[in-house]
Amino acid sequence: MNSQTKTCGLDSLIFDNRFIRELPADPQTANTRRQVFGACYSRVMPAQVANPQLVAYSREVAELLDLSPEDCESDDFTQVFVGNRLLSGMDPYATCYGGHQFGVWAGQLGDGRAINLGETVNRRGEHWMLQLKGAGETPYSRTADGLAVLRSSVREFLCSEAMYHLGVPTTRALSLILTGEEVIRDMFYNGNPRPEPGAVVCRVAPSFTRFGNFQIFAARGEIDLLKKLVDFTIRTDFPHLGEPSLDVYLKWFEEVCRRTADMIVHWQRVGFVHGVMNTDNMSILGLTIDYGPYGWLENYDPGWTPNTTDSAERRYRFGNQPQIAFWNLGQLANAIYPLIEQVEPLQQAINSYVETFEPGWQAMVAAKLGLNVYDPATDDALNTELLILLQLVETDMTIFYRKLAQLVMDAELSNDALMAPLMDAYYVPEQLTDEYKTRLGNWLKSYIKRVQSSGIADAERIKIMNAANPKYVLRNYLAQLAIDKAEQGDFSMVSELLELLRHPYDEQPSKEGFASKRPDWARQRPGCSMLSCSS
């Protein structure tokens, strides 16, 4: 196939850049760090790099953009999505936003290492924003260089797509490209900088608008600009609500609350820990956004956070994510208050978070346990006891729930016989004392009786559980192994994990090793146990 055929898909992309067409721009054009007032964005060009190399691309995201495999494997694709070449209609820019970081107002933040290339419209009329992460400096880069390294880029690329296939609301990733240049990073901010390979990820979403985009204008008293952004967001991302008005503002905020609740329920279902739930990392569309120091629960520990910056207070620990999301929504409510000027309707709207989260959480727990409905009268105590048991000994969350589907539904069996399918989930078998076995055995028998009382057939129970409990997730040590190989120029494991994680609920017998619990060597290794915002 000749090069002209290969590139025609790229050159035929249609751009409709509504954000920059309808909202005010930064009047200054120099790419210098500064406070940007009276504007939603600043135009900026991606940095040119010397020797880009494609590491991987997502065929599903390419299909969203009407791109073929031949398009994606062309040199032109690599040049465009590393930032070296602009397609006709692309008009790059970085957005201005603020945010609360670890509960403290941080003022202006903005797209410090993200550059939006433009918004493309596919054949189905869907709008997709294309955004490069790691493509260079912007006015919002503060003291940083706007670049990204391969290790963090591998993690973002793989996790974006893994979360999508798990059924978790998320931004997507089109491509991962090496820049051919080195970037200096101090991984744990402890005085040990070193050169690392640079990389760029192309992120894709209907919109990358964050809570912080609205907060910055409220904080500065730029209420006219706040209104323009809210009205634009409703017209473009929530058109089903109708034309902007006081009533529609409230409906919009309520929908944001409900979407956020749905997202958090999914995080808790699969054991995902975002690690840095600052308000500037919260999507207005209820999508998981900004994969930085995230992690997956290995042993079930609601107090665990992967973020070294959060290791003392553990604000963003797994068990606290539902509460943090609610707090963040409160900050969004404060930001849009000048458009409402009434506390009570905003409070009623934010209550929809709880009204959505609670039944969503109950339905999620029921599915993980293979129940056709959650009955608080019995299931509150049943689930509470299970979560205590999972913490008393080091128990792999993913493996335990997946193996629970294999439980023999016979309450007359011995504790050892009942536990047999679950043994792969325990990291330290010596912790399984007779007392613990008795307590777990009692729970398993109670669980069996609960399932039997529901009248659900065992085959249906297994089907429900295997659809809610993934067999494969992007375990921290697997991502690190892929990074280790990629840094040596071997991208095979990145591709292998991308393929594996396309089918996280399937057995995939030839990939059984990827479902294994965390090895001992990964307990304390950087990248496997803890990460920083540089990771």
XYZ file of C-alpha atoms in Angstrom:
535
model
C 0.000 0.000 0.000
C 1.540 3.327 -1.015
C 2.121 6.231 1.340
C -0.617 8.342 -0.254
C -3.202 5.678 0.599
C -1.808 5.322 4.079
C -2.114 9.000 4.937
C -5.462 9.759 3.358
C -7.305 8.723 6.515
C -5.373 11.261 8.563
C -5.755 14.048 6.040
C -9.475 13.407 5.781
C -10.069 14.018 9.500
C -12.623 16.800 9.934
C -12.088 19.301 12.755
C -14.793 21.412 14.382
C -12.962 23.257 17.142
C -15.942 24.581 19.046
C -14.074 25.349 22.284
C -11.711 27.864 20.734
C -14.303 29.140 18.279
C -16.864 30.065 20.928
C -14.809 30.927 24.016
C -12.333 33.784 24.632
C -8.641 33.247 23.940
C -5.584 34.467 25.777
C -4.611 37.664 23.898
C -0.926 37.010 24.512
C 0.684 34.642 22.042
C 4.106 34.205 23.621
C 4.557 30.782 25.221
C 5.764 32.078 28.580
C 4.689 31.023 32.078
C 2.208 33.508 33.446
C -1.159 34.057 35.039
C -3.763 34.074 32.281
C -6.788 36.291 32.946
C -10.023 36.713 31.030
C -9.471 33.674 28.827
C -10.383 30.001 28.685
C -7.295 28.926 26.767
C -3.967 29.908 25.248
C -2.836 28.906 21.793
C 0.429 26.988 21.867
C 2.392 24.755 19.517
C 3.685 21.284 20.431
C 7.454 20.935 20.688
C 9.267 19.412 17.713
C 11.176 16.206 18.440
C 14.045 14.603 16.565
C 13.338 10.906 16.203
C 9.791 9.795 17.133
C 8.961 6.095 17.204
C 5.523 4.498 17.548
C 5.298 2.173 20.543
C 1.618 1.191 20.333
C -1.836 2.358 19.336
C -5.377 1.370 20.271
C -7.276 -0.029 17.316
C -10.624 0.643 19.036
C -9.839 4.338 19.494
C -8.518 4.516 15.947
C -11.875 3.164 14.760
C -13.647 5.921 16.705
C -11.688 8.386 14.588
C -12.279 6.445 11.332
C -8.576 5.567 11.108
C -7.400 2.265 9.674
C -4.465 0.141 10.891
C -2.562 1.309 7.809
C -3.150 4.925 8.855
C -1.903 4.245 12.369
C 1.196 2.373 11.274
C 2.304 5.095 8.886
C 5.142 7.506 9.569
C 2.682 10.339 9.061
C 0.627 9.125 12.036
C 3.740 9.104 14.215
C 4.693 12.618 13.155
C 1.195 13.986 13.782
C 0.593 12.384 17.155
C 3.985 13.234 18.578
C 3.291 16.873 17.657
C 5.707 17.333 14.751
C 3.042 17.906 12.112
C -0.388 19.542 12.220
C -3.228 18.313 10.064
C -5.458 20.777 8.302
C -7.970 22.095 10.846
C -5.833 21.467 13.917
C -5.451 24.576 16.096
C -3.478 23.620 19.236
C -4.180 25.164 22.613
C -3.892 24.626 26.367
C -6.735 25.407 28.761
C -6.764 27.558 31.872
C -8.077 26.033 35.089
C -7.488 26.022 38.823
C -8.152 23.504 41.532
C -7.962 22.232 45.057
C -4.882 20.072 45.487
C -5.031 17.790 48.527
C -7.876 19.926 49.864
C -6.080 23.279 49.496
C -6.894 25.891 46.853
C -3.887 26.070 44.523
C -4.944 28.923 42.244
C -4.178 28.735 38.538
C -2.964 25.346 37.329
C -3.967 24.720 33.707
C -2.732 22.343 31.037
C 0.900 22.288 32.049
C 1.870 19.374 29.827
C -1.261 18.777 27.788
C -1.928 20.360 24.409
C -5.256 19.951 22.636
C -4.728 19.431 18.908
C -8.363 19.937 18.019
C -11.809 18.375 18.031
C -12.518 15.921 15.239
C -15.951 14.766 14.051
C -16.256 11.172 12.888
C -18.637 9.668 10.337
C -21.243 9.091 13.046
C -21.225 12.760 13.989
C -19.400 12.131 17.288
C -17.010 14.810 18.536
C -13.642 13.647 19.888
C -10.999 15.923 21.356
C -7.415 14.909 20.579
C -4.943 15.888 23.284
C -1.201 15.288 23.493
C 0.312 14.723 26.918
C 4.030 15.403 27.165
C 4.337 17.535 24.022
C 6.058 20.508 25.612
C 5.700 23.752 27.514
C 2.577 25.861 27.829
C 1.880 29.100 29.724
C 0.554 26.850 32.509
C 3.684 24.703 32.920
C 4.828 26.742 35.938
C 8.349 25.496 36.775
C 8.047 22.262 34.766
C 9.081 21.390 31.213
C 5.756 20.130 29.862
C 7.286 16.799 28.902
C 6.513 13.226 29.917
C 8.667 10.138 30.318
C 8.101 6.675 28.919
C 7.242 4.998 32.239
C 4.361 7.350 33.051
C 3.212 7.312 29.443
C 3.073 3.506 29.311
C 0.993 3.525 32.471
C -1.426 6.138 31.139
C -1.789 4.521 27.718
C -2.441 1.020 29.061
C -4.692 2.056 31.933
C -6.903 4.299 29.814
C -7.730 1.388 27.559
C -7.853 -1.195 30.365
C -10.433 0.872 32.233
C -12.581 1.206 29.128
C -12.697 -2.545 28.607
C -13.488 -3.036 32.301
C -16.584 -0.899 31.752
C -15.307 2.063 33.790
C -16.097 5.574 32.452
C -12.775 6.917 31.212
C -10.885 9.057 28.763
C -9.203 6.985 26.056
C -5.712 6.716 24.590
C -5.032 6.580 20.865
C -1.270 6.255 20.752
C 2.007 6.035 22.650
C 5.045 7.457 20.861
C 8.675 7.779 21.920
C 10.156 11.205 21.195
C 13.726 9.967 20.741
C 14.865 12.511 23.324
C 15.698 12.268 26.999
C 13.866 13.955 29.847
C 15.367 14.579 33.284
C 13.151 13.325 36.121
C 13.538 12.860 39.873
C 11.033 10.025 40.293
C 10.477 10.429 44.033
C 11.603 14.057 44.418
C 14.445 12.885 46.665
C 17.444 14.406 44.954
C 18.111 11.622 42.461
C 17.311 13.000 38.995
C 18.225 10.929 35.966
C 17.663 11.049 32.230
C 14.781 8.936 30.947
C 13.287 8.345 27.500
C 10.615 10.900 26.638
C 7.212 9.959 25.248
C 3.874 11.435 24.195
C 0.414 9.935 24.659
C -2.513 11.065 22.540
C -5.551 11.138 24.799
C -9.064 11.131 23.385
C -12.360 12.194 24.988
C -15.523 14.101 24.073
C -14.195 16.837 26.359
C -11.363 17.311 28.838
C -13.202 20.012 30.814
C -12.586 19.703 34.550
C -14.178 21.014 37.724
C -11.193 23.358 37.925
C -12.068 25.032 34.629
C -15.070 26.575 36.385
C -13.358 27.112 39.730
C -10.685 29.427 38.382
C -13.213 31.953 37.042
C -15.324 31.873 40.208
C -12.233 32.380 42.348
C -11.187 35.384 40.273
C -14.652 36.888 40.132
C -14.757 36.497 36.342
C -18.447 35.637 36.445
C -19.218 36.582 32.840
C -16.543 34.131 31.719
C -17.835 31.503 34.145
C -21.294 31.839 32.609
C -19.911 31.593 29.080
C -18.097 28.351 29.937
C -21.091 26.807 31.708
C -23.408 27.737 28.834
C -20.938 26.354 26.296
C -20.534 23.113 28.256
C -24.281 22.581 28.457
C -24.821 23.292 24.758
C -21.990 21.033 23.578
C -21.741 18.209 26.126
C -25.250 18.205 27.650
C -27.531 19.381 24.823
C -30.335 17.075 25.965
C -30.893 19.375 28.968
C -32.055 22.256 26.802
C -30.905 25.837 26.443
C -28.969 27.240 29.434
C -31.144 28.788 32.158
C -31.324 28.730 35.939
C -33.332 25.518 35.875
C -30.981 23.919 33.344
C -27.914 24.913 35.399
C -29.323 22.893 38.283
C -30.213 19.950 36.061
C -26.713 20.068 34.629
C -25.051 20.059 38.036
C -27.279 17.201 39.156
C -26.271 15.165 36.123
C -22.589 15.841 36.827
C -23.174 14.546 40.373
C -24.856 11.392 39.099
C -22.189 10.690 36.494
C -19.476 11.151 39.102
C -21.226 8.721 41.457
C -21.454 6.110 38.704
C -17.727 6.461 38.001
C -16.758 6.047 41.655
C -18.931 2.925 42.020
C -16.965 1.394 39.143
C -13.636 2.368 40.708
C -14.619 0.611 43.914
C -15.870 -2.432 41.996
C -12.563 -3.153 40.267
C -10.203 -1.961 43.021
C -8.855 1.121 41.221
C -7.211 3.883 43.269
C -6.838 7.175 41.394
C -4.216 8.516 43.774
C -4.666 12.229 43.103
C -8.351 13.211 43.179
C -7.715 16.936 43.102
C -10.599 18.983 41.713
C -8.552 19.729 38.600
C -8.449 15.972 37.972
C -12.235 15.565 37.988
C -13.978 15.390 34.609
C -17.234 17.268 34.101
C -18.396 14.223 32.096
C -17.813 11.770 34.925
C -14.821 10.189 33.188
C -11.665 8.920 34.820
C -9.065 11.486 33.827
C -5.312 12.014 34.386
C -3.696 8.661 35.100
C -0.811 9.717 37.323
C 0.107 7.912 40.543
C -2.789 5.471 40.287
C -2.744 1.880 41.475
C -4.765 -1.291 41.752
C -5.508 -2.883 45.083
C -3.527 -6.083 45.333
C -4.294 -7.113 48.917
C -7.590 -5.579 50.014
C -6.717 -2.491 52.060
C -9.171 0.443 52.075
C -6.445 2.614 53.622
C -4.009 2.205 50.734
C -2.974 4.998 48.394
C -0.308 4.599 45.696
C 0.727 8.264 45.889
C 3.914 9.030 47.814
C 2.811 12.660 48.162
C -0.273 11.405 50.017
C 1.446 8.755 52.128
C 1.071 10.668 55.408
C -2.543 11.861 55.302
C -3.815 9.239 52.822
C -6.526 11.640 51.722
C -6.976 9.791 48.446
C -6.921 6.258 49.822
C -9.179 3.628 48.254
C -11.809 3.669 50.972
C -12.061 7.467 50.938
C -12.708 7.925 47.211
C -16.524 8.147 47.514
C -16.254 10.871 50.162
C -13.628 12.813 48.218
C -15.772 12.816 45.094
C -18.633 14.280 47.143
C -16.300 16.942 48.589
C -15.055 17.824 45.118
C -18.622 18.226 43.899
C -19.153 20.623 46.782
C -16.311 22.759 45.445
C -17.918 22.725 41.992
C -21.188 23.821 43.596
C -19.346 26.723 45.228
C -17.893 27.657 41.850
C -21.240 27.825 40.050
C -23.071 29.445 42.986
C -22.767 32.933 41.426
C -24.989 31.679 38.582
C -27.571 30.215 40.975
C -27.362 32.438 44.084
C -29.446 29.930 46.057
C -28.022 27.347 48.434
C -31.011 25.023 48.787
C -31.433 23.965 45.140
C -27.681 23.381 44.884
C -27.832 21.247 48.029
C -30.735 19.270 46.593
C -28.759 18.728 43.399
C -25.632 17.546 45.214
C -27.757 15.111 47.214
C -28.282 13.297 43.925
C -24.703 12.054 44.313
C -25.679 10.084 47.409
C -28.994 9.081 45.867
C -27.089 7.610 42.925
C -24.083 6.227 44.759
C -25.898 4.247 47.452
C -28.126 2.118 45.177
C -25.276 1.894 42.677
C -22.924 0.617 45.360
C -25.522 -1.889 46.571
C -26.124 -3.182 43.040
C -22.360 -3.448 42.557
C -21.916 -5.454 45.768
C -24.807 -7.718 44.794
C -23.209 -8.376 41.410
C -19.809 -9.112 42.933
C -21.504 -11.667 45.197
C -23.712 -13.104 42.482
C -26.987 -11.961 44.023
C -29.940 -10.915 41.908
C -30.793 -8.091 44.315
C -29.204 -6.415 47.337
C -31.297 -6.814 50.488
C -29.980 -4.497 53.223
C -31.674 -6.598 55.918
C -29.279 -9.464 55.250
C -26.599 -8.137 52.931
C -25.336 -5.181 54.958
C -24.052 -7.552 57.630
C -22.923 -10.142 55.080
C -20.803 -7.641 53.137
C -19.445 -5.901 56.230
C -18.181 -9.185 57.626
C -16.592 -10.098 54.291
C -14.687 -6.799 54.090
C -13.392 -7.367 57.628
C -12.260 -10.865 56.702
C -10.458 -9.610 53.593
C -8.429 -7.238 55.766
C -7.610 -9.641 58.620
C -5.220 -11.574 56.393
C -3.453 -10.412 53.258
C -6.029 -11.264 50.579
C -5.831 -10.426 46.884
C -9.073 -8.609 46.105
C -9.258 -9.436 42.393
C -8.482 -13.126 42.833
C -10.756 -13.605 45.845
C -13.905 -12.300 44.169
C -13.157 -14.092 40.919
C -12.547 -17.403 42.723
C -15.611 -16.968 44.925
C -17.668 -17.779 41.840
C -16.142 -21.293 41.973
C -17.415 -21.945 45.491
C -19.232 -25.263 45.861
C -22.682 -24.334 47.101
C -22.886 -26.899 49.886
C -23.033 -25.519 53.425
C -22.368 -28.981 54.845
C -18.799 -29.108 53.535
C -15.854 -28.601 55.881
C -14.215 -25.191 56.142
C -11.106 -26.453 54.325
C -13.208 -27.833 51.466
C -15.153 -24.595 51.147
C -11.961 -22.528 51.172
C -10.156 -24.642 48.589
C -11.090 -22.510 45.532
C -9.982 -19.355 47.367
C -6.475 -20.373 48.388
C -4.769 -18.636 45.450
C -5.950 -15.300 46.863
C -3.837 -15.457 50.046
C -0.378 -13.906 50.084
C 0.721 -15.405 53.416
C -1.003 -18.776 53.985
C 0.526 -18.902 57.467
C -1.921 -16.155 58.440
C -4.816 -18.564 57.978
C -5.176 -19.628 61.596
C -7.807 -22.085 62.762
C -9.711 -19.159 64.244
C -9.680 -17.337 60.910
C -10.690 -20.449 58.986
C -13.635 -20.934 61.322
C -14.737 -17.339 60.893
C -14.355 -17.453 57.102
C -16.075 -20.820 56.991
C -19.022 -19.382 58.877
C -19.195 -16.520 56.409
C -19.064 -18.863 53.420
C -21.905 -20.938 54.855
C -23.951 -17.795 55.477
C -23.230 -16.691 51.945
C -24.307 -20.052 50.525
C -27.580 -19.906 52.451
C -28.167 -16.342 51.247
C -27.653 -17.375 47.627
C -29.866 -20.401 48.018
C -32.628 -18.343 49.613
C -32.576 -16.021 46.607
C -33.508 -18.902 44.320
C -30.867 -17.948 41.753
C -29.461 -20.841 39.736
C -25.759 -21.505 40.259
C -24.949 -21.019 36.582
C -26.617 -17.608 36.689
C -24.759 -16.683 39.885
C -21.439 -17.529 38.239
C -22.361 -15.552 35.135
C -23.254 -12.459 37.185
C -20.068 -12.682 39.240
C -17.749 -13.189 36.285
C -19.264 -10.152 34.574
C -18.641 -7.966 37.643
C -15.310 -9.364 38.856
C -12.492 -9.114 36.306
C -9.903 -11.820 36.059
C -7.292 -9.463 34.620
C -6.486 -5.924 35.725
C -3.432 -3.769 35.078
C -1.583 -4.898 38.167
C 1.155 -2.492 39.185
C 3.939 -5.028 38.756
C 2.736 -5.984 35.255
C 2.854 -2.354 34.156
C 6.351 -2.050 35.608
C 7.577 -5.151 33.766
C 6.249 -3.669 30.527
C 8.027 -0.390 31.333
C 11.306 -2.205 32.061
C 11.197 -3.863 28.639
C 10.071 -0.728 26.827
C 12.959 1.270 28.272
C 15.252 -1.307 26.661
C 13.517 -0.894 23.300
C 11.292 -3.974 23.594
C 7.636 -2.974 23.260
C 6.276 -6.518 23.100
C 4.842 -6.553 26.615
C 3.048 -3.241 26.081
C 1.290 -4.826 23.108
C 0.693 -8.076 24.979
C -0.928 -6.298 27.939
C -3.003 -4.122 25.627
C -4.378 -7.260 23.988
C -4.894 -9.081 27.305
C -6.770 -6.180 28.850
C -9.181 -5.976 25.930
C -10.912 -9.005 27.463
C -10.535 -8.644 31.242
C -13.539 -10.838 32.100
C -12.599 -13.754 29.835
C -10.589 -16.734 31.084
C -7.853 -16.561 28.388
C -6.192 -19.863 29.465
C -2.913 -19.105 27.685
C -2.576 -15.885 29.747
C -3.175 -17.406 33.175
C 0.132 -16.073 34.502
C -1.131 -12.495 34.182
C -3.863 -13.264 36.724
C -1.339 -14.183 39.424
C -1.077 -12.192 42.627
C 1.726 -9.714 43.193
C 5.146 -11.399 43.546
C 7.222 -10.722 46.653
C 9.838 -8.746 44.712
C 7.180 -6.170 43.849
C 6.177 -5.369 47.432
C 8.547 -2.441 47.837
C 9.843 -1.838 44.336
C 9.277 1.683 42.952
C 6.531 1.619 40.360
C 4.920 -1.429 41.942
C 4.052 -0.303 45.446
C 4.226 3.497 45.493
C 4.437 6.169 42.829
C 4.824 9.922 42.750
C 3.112 12.524 40.612
C 6.178 12.134 38.375
C 5.425 8.450 37.834
